XYZ file of C-alpha atoms in Angstrom:
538
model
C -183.718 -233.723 -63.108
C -186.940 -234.565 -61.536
C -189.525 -236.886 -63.050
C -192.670 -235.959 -63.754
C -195.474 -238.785 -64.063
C -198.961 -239.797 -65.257
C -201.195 -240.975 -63.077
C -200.912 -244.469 -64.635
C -197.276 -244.138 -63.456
C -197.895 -243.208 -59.883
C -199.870 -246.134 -59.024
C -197.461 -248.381 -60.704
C -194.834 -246.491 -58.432
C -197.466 -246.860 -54.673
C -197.496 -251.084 -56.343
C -193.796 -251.240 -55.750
C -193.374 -249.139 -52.888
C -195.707 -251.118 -51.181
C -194.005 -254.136 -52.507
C -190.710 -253.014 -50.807
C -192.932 -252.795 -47.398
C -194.587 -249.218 -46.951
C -197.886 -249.701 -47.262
C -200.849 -247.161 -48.973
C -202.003 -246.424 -45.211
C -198.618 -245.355 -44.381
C -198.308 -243.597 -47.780
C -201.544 -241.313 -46.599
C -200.314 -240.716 -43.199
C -197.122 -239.377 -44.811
C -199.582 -237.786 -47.256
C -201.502 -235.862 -44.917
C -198.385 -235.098 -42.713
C -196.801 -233.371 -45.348
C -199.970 -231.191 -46.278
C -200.036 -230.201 -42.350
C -196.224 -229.052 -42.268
C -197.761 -227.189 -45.947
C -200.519 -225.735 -44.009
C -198.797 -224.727 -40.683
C -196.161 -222.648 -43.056
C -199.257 -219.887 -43.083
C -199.236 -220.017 -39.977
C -203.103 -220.252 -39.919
C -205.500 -219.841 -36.952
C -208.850 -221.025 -38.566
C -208.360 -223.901 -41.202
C -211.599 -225.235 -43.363
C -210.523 -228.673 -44.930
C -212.215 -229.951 -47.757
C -212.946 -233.635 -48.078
C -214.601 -235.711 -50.938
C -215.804 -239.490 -50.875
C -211.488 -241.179 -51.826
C -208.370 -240.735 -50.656
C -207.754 -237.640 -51.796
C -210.277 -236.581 -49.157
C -208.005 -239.219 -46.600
C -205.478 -237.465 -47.036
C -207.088 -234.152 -45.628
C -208.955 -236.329 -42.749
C -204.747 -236.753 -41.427
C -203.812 -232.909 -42.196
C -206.731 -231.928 -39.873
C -206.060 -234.087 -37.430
C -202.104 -233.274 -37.075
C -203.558 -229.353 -37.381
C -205.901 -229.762 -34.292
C -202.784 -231.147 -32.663
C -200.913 -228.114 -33.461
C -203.585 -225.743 -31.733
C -205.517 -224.731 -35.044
C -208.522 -224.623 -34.774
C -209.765 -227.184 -37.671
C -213.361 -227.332 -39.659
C -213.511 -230.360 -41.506
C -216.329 -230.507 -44.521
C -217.695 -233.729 -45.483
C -219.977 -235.033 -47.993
C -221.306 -237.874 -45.656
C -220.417 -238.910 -42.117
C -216.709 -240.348 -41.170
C -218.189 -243.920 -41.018
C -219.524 -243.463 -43.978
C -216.871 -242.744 -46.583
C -216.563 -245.323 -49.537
C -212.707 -245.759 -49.590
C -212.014 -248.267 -46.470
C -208.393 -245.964 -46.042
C -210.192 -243.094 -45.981
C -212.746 -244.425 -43.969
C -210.276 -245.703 -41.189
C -208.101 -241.815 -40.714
C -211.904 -240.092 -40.694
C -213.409 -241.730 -37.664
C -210.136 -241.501 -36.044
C -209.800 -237.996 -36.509
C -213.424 -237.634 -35.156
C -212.925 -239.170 -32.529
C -210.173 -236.636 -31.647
C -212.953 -233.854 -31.362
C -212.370 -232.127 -34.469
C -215.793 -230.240 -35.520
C -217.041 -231.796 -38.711
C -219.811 -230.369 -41.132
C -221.404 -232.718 -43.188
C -223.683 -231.708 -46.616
C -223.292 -228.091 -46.016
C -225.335 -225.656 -47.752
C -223.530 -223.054 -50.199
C -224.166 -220.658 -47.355
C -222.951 -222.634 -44.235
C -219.943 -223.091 -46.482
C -219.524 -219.424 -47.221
C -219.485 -218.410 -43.742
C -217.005 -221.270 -42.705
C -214.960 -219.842 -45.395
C -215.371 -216.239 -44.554
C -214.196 -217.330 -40.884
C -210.778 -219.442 -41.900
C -207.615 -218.296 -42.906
C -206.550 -220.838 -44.972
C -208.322 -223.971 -46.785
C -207.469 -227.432 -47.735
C -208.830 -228.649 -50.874
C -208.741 -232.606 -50.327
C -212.064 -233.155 -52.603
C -211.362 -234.666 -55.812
C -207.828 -236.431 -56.455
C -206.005 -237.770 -59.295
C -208.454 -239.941 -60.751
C -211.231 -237.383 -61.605
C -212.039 -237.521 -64.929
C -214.519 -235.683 -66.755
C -217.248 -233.121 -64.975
C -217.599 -232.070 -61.303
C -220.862 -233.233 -60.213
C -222.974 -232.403 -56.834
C -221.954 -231.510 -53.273
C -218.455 -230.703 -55.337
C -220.071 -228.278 -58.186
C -221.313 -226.326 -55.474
C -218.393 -226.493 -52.836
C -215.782 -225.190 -55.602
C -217.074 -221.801 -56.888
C -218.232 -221.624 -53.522
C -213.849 -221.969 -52.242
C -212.788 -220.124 -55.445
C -215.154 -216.899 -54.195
C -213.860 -217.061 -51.026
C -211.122 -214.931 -49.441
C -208.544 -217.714 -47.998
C -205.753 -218.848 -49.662
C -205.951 -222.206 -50.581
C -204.039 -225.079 -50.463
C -204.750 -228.306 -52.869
C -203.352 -231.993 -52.157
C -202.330 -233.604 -54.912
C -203.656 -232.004 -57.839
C -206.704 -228.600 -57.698
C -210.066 -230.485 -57.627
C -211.450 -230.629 -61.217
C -208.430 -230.437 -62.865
C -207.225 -233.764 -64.917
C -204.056 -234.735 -63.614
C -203.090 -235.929 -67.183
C -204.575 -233.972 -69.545
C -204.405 -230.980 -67.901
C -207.826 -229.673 -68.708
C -209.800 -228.043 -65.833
C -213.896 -228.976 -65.299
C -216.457 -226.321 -65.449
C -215.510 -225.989 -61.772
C -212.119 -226.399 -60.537
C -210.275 -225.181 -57.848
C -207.728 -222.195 -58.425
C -204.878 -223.240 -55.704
C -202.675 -220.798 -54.049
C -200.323 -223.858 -53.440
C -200.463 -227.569 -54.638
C -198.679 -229.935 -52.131
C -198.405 -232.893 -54.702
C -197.360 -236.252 -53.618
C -194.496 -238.587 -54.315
C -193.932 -237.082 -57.992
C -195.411 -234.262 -59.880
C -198.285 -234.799 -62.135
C -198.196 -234.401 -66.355
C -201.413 -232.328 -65.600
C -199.765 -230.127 -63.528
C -197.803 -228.292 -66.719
C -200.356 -229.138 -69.452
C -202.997 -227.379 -70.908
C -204.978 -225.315 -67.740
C -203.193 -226.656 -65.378
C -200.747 -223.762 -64.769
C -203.404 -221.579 -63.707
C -204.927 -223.338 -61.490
C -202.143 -225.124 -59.945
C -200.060 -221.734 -58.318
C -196.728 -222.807 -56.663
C -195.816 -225.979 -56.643
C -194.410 -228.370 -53.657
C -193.804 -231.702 -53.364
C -193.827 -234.889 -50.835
C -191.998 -237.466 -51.454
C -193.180 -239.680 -48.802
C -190.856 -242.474 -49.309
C -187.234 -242.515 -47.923
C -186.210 -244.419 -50.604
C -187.531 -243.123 -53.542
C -184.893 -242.865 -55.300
C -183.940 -246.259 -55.549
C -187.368 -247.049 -57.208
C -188.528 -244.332 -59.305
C -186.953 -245.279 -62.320
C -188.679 -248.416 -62.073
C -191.442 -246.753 -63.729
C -191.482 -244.613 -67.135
C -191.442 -241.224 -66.710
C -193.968 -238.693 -68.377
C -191.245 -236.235 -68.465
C -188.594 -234.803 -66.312
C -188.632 -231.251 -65.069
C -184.881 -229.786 -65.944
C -183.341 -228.027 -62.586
C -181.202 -225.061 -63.066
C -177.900 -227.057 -61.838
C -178.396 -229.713 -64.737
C -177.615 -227.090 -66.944
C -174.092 -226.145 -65.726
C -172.335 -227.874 -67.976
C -173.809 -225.167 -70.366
C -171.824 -222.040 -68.786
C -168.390 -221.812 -69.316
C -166.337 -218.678 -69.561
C -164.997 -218.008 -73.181
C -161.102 -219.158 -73.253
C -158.706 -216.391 -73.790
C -157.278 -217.765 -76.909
C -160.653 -217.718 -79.072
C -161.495 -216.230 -81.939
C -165.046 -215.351 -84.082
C -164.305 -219.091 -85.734
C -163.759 -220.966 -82.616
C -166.488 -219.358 -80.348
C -168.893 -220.896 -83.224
C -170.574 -220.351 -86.834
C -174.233 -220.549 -87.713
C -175.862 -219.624 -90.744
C -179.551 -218.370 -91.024
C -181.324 -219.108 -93.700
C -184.383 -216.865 -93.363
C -186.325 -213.904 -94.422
C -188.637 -212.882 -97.608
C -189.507 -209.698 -99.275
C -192.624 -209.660 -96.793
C -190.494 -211.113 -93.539
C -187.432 -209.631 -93.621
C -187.764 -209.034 -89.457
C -187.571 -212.715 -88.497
C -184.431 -213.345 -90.119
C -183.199 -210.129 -88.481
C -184.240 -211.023 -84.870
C -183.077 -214.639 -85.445
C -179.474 -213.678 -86.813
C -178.834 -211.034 -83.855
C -180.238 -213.559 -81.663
C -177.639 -216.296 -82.503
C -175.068 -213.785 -82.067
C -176.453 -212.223 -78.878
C -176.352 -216.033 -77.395
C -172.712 -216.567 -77.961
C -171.982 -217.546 -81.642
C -169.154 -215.550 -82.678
C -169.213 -215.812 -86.876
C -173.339 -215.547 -87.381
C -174.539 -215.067 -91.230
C -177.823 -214.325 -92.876
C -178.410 -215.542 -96.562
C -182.062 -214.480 -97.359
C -183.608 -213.983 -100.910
C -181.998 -211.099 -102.958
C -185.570 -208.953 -102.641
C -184.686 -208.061 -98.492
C -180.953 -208.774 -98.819
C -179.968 -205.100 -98.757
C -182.773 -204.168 -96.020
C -181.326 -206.351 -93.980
C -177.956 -205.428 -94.207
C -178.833 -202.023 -92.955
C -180.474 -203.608 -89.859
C -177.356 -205.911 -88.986
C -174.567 -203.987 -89.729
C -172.128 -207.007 -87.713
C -173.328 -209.515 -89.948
C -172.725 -210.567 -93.397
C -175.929 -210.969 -95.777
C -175.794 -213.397 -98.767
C -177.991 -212.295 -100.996
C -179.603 -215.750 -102.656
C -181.781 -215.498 -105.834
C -185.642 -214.819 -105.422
C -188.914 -215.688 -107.303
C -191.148 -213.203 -108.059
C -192.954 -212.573 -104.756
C -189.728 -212.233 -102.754
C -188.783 -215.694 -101.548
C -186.171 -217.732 -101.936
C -185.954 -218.792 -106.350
C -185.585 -222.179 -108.448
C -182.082 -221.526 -108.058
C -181.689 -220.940 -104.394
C -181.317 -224.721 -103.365
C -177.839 -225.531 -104.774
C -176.257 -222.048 -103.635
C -177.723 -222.464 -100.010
C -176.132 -226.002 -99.701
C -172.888 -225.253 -100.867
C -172.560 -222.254 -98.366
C -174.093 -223.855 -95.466
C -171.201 -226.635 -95.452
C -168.839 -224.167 -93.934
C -170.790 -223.547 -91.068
C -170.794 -225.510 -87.794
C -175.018 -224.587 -87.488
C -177.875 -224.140 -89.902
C -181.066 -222.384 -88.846
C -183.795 -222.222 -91.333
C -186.961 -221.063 -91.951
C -187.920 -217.694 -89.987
C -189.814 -215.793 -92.304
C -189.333 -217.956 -95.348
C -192.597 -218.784 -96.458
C -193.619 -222.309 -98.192
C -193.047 -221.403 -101.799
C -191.606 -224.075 -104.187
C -188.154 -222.638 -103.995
C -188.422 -222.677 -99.988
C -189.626 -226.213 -99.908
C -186.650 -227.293 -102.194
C -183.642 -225.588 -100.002
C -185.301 -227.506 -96.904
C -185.095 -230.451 -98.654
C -181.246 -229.803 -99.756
C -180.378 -229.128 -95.760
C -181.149 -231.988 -94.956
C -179.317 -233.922 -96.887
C -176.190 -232.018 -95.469
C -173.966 -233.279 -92.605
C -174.455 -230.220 -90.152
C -176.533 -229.759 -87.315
C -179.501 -228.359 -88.576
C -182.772 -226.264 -86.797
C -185.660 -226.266 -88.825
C -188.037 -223.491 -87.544
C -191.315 -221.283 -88.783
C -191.802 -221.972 -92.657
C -189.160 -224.514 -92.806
C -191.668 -226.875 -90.614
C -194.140 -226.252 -92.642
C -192.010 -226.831 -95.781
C -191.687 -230.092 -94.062
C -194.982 -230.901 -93.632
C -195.790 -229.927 -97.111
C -193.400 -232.504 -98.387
C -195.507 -235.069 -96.812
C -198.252 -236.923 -97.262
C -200.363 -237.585 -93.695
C -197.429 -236.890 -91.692
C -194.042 -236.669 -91.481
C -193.961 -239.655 -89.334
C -194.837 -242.083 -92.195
C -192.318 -241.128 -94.288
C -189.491 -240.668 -92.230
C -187.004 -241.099 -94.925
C -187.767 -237.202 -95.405
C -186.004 -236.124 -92.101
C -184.079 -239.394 -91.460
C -179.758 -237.938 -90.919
C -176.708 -238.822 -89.281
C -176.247 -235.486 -88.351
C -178.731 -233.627 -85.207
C -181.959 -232.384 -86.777
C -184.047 -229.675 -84.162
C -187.466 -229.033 -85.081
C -188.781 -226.224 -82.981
C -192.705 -226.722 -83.719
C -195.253 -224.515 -81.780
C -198.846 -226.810 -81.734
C -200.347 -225.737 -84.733
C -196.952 -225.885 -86.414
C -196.688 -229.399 -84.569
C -200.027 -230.519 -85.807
C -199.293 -230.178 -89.473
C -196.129 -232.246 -89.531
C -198.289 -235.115 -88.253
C -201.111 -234.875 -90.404
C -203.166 -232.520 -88.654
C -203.631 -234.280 -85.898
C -205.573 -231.725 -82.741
C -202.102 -230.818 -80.789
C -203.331 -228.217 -77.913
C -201.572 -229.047 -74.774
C -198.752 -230.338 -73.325
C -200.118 -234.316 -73.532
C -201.266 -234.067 -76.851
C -197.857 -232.390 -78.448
C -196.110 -234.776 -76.328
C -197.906 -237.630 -78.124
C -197.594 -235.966 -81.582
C -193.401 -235.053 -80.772
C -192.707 -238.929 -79.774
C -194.584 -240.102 -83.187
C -192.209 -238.102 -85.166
C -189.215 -239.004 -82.868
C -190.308 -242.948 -83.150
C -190.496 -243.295 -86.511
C -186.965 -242.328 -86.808
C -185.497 -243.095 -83.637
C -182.419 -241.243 -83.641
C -180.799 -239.786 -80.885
C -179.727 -236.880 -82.606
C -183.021 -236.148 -83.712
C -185.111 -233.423 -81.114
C -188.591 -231.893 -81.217
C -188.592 -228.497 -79.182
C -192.897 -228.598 -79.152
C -193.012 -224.962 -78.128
C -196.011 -224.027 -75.729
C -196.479 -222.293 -72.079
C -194.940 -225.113 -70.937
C -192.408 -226.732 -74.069
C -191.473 -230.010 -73.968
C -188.086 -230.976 -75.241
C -188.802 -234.579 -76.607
C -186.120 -237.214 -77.822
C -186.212 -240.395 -78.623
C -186.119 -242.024 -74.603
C -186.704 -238.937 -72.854
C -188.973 -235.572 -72.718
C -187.464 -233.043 -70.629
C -189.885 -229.815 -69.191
C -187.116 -226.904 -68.795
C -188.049 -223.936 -66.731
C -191.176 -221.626 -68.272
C -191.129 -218.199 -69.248
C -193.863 -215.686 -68.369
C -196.817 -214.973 -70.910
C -194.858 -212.043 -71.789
C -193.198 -214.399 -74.601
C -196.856 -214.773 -76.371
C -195.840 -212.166 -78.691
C -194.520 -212.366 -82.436
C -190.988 -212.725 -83.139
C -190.286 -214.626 -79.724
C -190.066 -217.589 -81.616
C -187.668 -216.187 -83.993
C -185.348 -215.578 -81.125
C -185.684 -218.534 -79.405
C -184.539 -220.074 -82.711
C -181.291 -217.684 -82.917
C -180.469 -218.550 -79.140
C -180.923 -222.111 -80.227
C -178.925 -222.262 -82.519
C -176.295 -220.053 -81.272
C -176.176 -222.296 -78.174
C -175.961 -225.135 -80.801
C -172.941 -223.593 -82.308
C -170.514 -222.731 -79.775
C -171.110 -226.723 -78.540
C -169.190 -227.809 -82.253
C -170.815 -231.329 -81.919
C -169.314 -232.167 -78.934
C -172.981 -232.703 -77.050
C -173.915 -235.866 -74.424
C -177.502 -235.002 -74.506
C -179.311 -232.632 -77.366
C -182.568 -232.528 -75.186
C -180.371 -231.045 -72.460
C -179.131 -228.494 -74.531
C -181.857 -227.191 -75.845
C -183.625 -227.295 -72.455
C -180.573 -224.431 -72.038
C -181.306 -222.595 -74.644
C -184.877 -223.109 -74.065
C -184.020 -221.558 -70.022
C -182.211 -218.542 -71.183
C -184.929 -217.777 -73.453
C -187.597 -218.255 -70.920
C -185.297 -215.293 -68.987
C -185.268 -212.965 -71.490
C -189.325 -212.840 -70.936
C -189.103 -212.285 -66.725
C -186.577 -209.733 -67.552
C -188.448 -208.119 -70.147
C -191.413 -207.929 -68.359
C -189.473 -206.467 -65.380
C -188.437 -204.119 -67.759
C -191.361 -202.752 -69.917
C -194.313 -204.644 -67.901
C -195.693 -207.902 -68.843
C -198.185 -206.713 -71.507
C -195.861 -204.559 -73.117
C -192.810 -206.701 -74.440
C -192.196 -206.955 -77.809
C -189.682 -209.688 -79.270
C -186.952 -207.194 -80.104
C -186.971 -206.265 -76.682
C -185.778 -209.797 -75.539
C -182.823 -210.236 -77.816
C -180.945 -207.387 -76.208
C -181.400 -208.471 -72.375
C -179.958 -212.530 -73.740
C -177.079 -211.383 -71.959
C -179.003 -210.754 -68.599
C -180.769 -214.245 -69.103
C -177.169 -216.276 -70.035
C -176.311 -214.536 -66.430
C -179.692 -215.546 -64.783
C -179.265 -218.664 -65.875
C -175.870 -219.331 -64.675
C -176.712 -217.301 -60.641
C -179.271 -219.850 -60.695
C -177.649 -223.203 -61.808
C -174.811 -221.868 -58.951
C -177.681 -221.412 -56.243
C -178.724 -224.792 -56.874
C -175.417 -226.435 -56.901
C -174.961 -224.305 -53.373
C -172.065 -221.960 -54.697
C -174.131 -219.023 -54.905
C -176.602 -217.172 -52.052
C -179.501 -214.868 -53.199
C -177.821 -212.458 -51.921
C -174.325 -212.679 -54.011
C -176.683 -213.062 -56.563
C -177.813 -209.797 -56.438
């Protein structure tokens, strides 16, 4: 796993690297090194590089210099004059790369910046770095839109000017990226809120040799999951199993007006490995689905009057769900009284349990001003997944705004925290989902916008708990399994939209290619480990 960091954290991190003898000066040159190797990758002829008034814009001052060197032919855009620069560092590498007879414009107009830009083949975006906060103010206001409506692709240090590097959110005017050549770790910003688009791939430099040996000297935001740390996930099935052994989940799901979700989330489970997977839904949409899932065995529990689970449902869900070695609940449940009251019997049960959909919301109904300050509600020896998206997320603590990756960070940890088990994990389900325990948040790999569609949540909760099942309890790290399942759902969406086209997958469409995602998965845990090429891939 990689870490991923705040910006807090990085200078923390630059403090003790420095400490150990590797200065910030040679941190830039290594800085700017690293976006020229970036850069010459293009191959470019004509480079334009972008610098503002820190050391963001130092940074690009040593990329144009080592591109000169290379025979590009280098335009370097300045807001003032190299001997005029506020940051000393920055300062130092500008009037020693003019001094190396690279052409410098200083306070161009938007049109002197056009045609630069219309002349270049590439640009370096070295204007605003990781401590902008806030609005993009004059030259910069004009120089972005002026780079975004350009033709070259475009290549950001650090983090896309006017994006916050921990929040996420983009200014009026920020720079959409073709590349971001980070340094030392990733940035929180990077994968939160509108930082995705405007970030496009993303590299890093490490800068330090010894990085390793300090990083965790620092907290980590997060840690971005890497196909081989899921390996221990994908094992072939032993030729003596049977349906028992392979795993048994339950799903307790459905209503007269949902009986879909508990369809999609039963096949799901079974689709993602579980080999004894059982529905028992409300008596009203027993039968229905019994006709869709002809492989599984519906239990029909009594109902109210609208269709959802009865008065009476509580005691015969808990007795069943005993025998089973997972409990999912909550896809299509609804919140009424008879809902709220089998959520509160699972939980009292010694099983792994996945509270989804209605069942969060159940939960947060049975609260007053969060979960998190009465934590006796969820408090249980035995693992508790809460798969939240941020509106889902927001009601369990109290309605508190959750709409990016920070803030349902920060709302995940308060629910974790007030428990702190390790068996407890919230799954805060987004573009990019953070897996969040008690010590660490993990950032598995993200599916395509293809899974904004109803009912992918519904079988992300079957492969959960599926993947949950054919474990039996015998798990080092919950986070890292769900960052699995979390991965192979995230594959069902690229192959779906290979399939049908990104705008036209529908959830039922991904439970059927689970099988093609558990096999993406695994090619690309082997590729990273080195035991599979692309092309044995294939």
């Amino acid at each position: 796993m990689k870490p991923i960091l705040s910006t807090e954290e990085v200078v923390k991190l630059e403090n003790i690297i420095e400490r150990e003898g590797t200065s910030k000066a040679e941190l830039m040159e290594h800085a700017g090194e690293f976006v020229a190797l970036t850069a010459l990758s293009y191959h470019p002829k004509e480079v334009v590089v972008l610098v503002g008034f820190g050391n963001n814009g130092g940074d690009g001052w040593v990329a144009a210099d080592i591109l000169q060197q290379h025979d590009v032919h280098v335009v370097v855009v300045s807001p003032v004059e190299p001997n005029e620069v506020p940051s000393a560092l920055a300062r130092h590498v500008a009037r020693r790369t003019a001094g190396r007879d690279v052409e410098i414009v200083v306070g161009p107009s938007r049109d002197e910046l056009s045609a630069l830009l219309v002349k270049a083949d590439l640009a370096i975006d070295a204007i605003l770095g990781t401590g902008f906060h806030g609005e993009v103010r004059p030259p910069f206001s004009i120089w972005i839109p002026t780079l975004n409506d350009s033709s070259p692709r475009v290549i950001s240090v650090d983090v896309p000017s006017g994006l916050d590097s921990d929040s996420g959110v983009a200014a009026d005017h920020c720079v959409r990226a073709d590349k971001t050549a980070t340094m030392i770790a990733p940035k929180i910003g990077l994968y939160s809120a509108d930082g995705p688009q405007f970030v496009g791939e993303l590299v890093c430099g490490e800068l330090y040799d010894r990085l390793d040996e300090v990083i965790d000297d620092v907290d980590h935001a997060a840690e971005i999951v890497e196909p081989a740390d899921l390996v221990d996930y994908i094992e072939p099935l032993p030729a003596n199993v049977n349906k028992y052994s392979r795993g048994s989940v339950l799903v307790v799901a459905g209503s007269a007006r949902y009986p879909g979700a508990a369809m999609m989330a039963a096949k799901s489970a079974a689709r993602a490995g579980a080999g004894y997977v059982a529905v028992a839904a409300p008596d009203a949409c027993a039968n229905l689905i019994r006709m869709a899932l002809p492989s599984i065995p519906v239990i029909a529990i009594p109902s109210d009057s609208r269709g959802s689970f009865g008065a009476a449902a509580r005691q015969v869900v808990c007795e069943i769900a005993k025998k089973y070695d997972c409990v999912l609940c909550g896809p299509g449940m609804t919140t009424a009284s008879g809902c709220m009251q089998v959520v509160s019997g699972l939980l009292e049960l010694d099983v792994p349990l996945i509270l989804d959909a209605d069942a969060l919301n159940c939960l947060a109904r049975l609260s007053i001003d969060g979960i998190d300050k009465t934590p006796e509600l969820y408090r249980r020896e035995a693992p508790l997944i809460l798969t939240p998206h941020h509106r889902e997320l927001s009601r369990l603590v109290g309605d508190v705004p959750v709409d990016d990756l920070g803030t349902a960070i920060d709302a995940a940890q308060r629910i974790e925290w007030a428990v702190g088990s390790d068996n407890l994990v919230v799954v805060a389900k987004g573009a990019t989902t953070a897996i969040v325990g008690v010590e660490k948040v993990l950032i598995p790999i993200s599916g395509p916008a293809s899974l904004a569609t109803a009912g992918s949540g519904d079988v992300l909760a079957g492969i959960m708990a599926g993947t949950v099942a054919t474990a039996h309890g015998d798990v080092d790290c919950w986070e890292l399994l769900c960052a699995y399942a979390v991965a192979v759902h995230s594959y069902t969406g690229f192959a779906a939209a290979a399939e049908y086209g990104e705008k036209s997958v529908i959830a039922t469409d991904l439970i059927d290619l689970i099988g093609e995602a558990l096999q993406l998965v695994e090619n690309e845990a082997c590729k990273d480990l080195g035991i599979l090429t692309d092309g044995e891939a294939e």
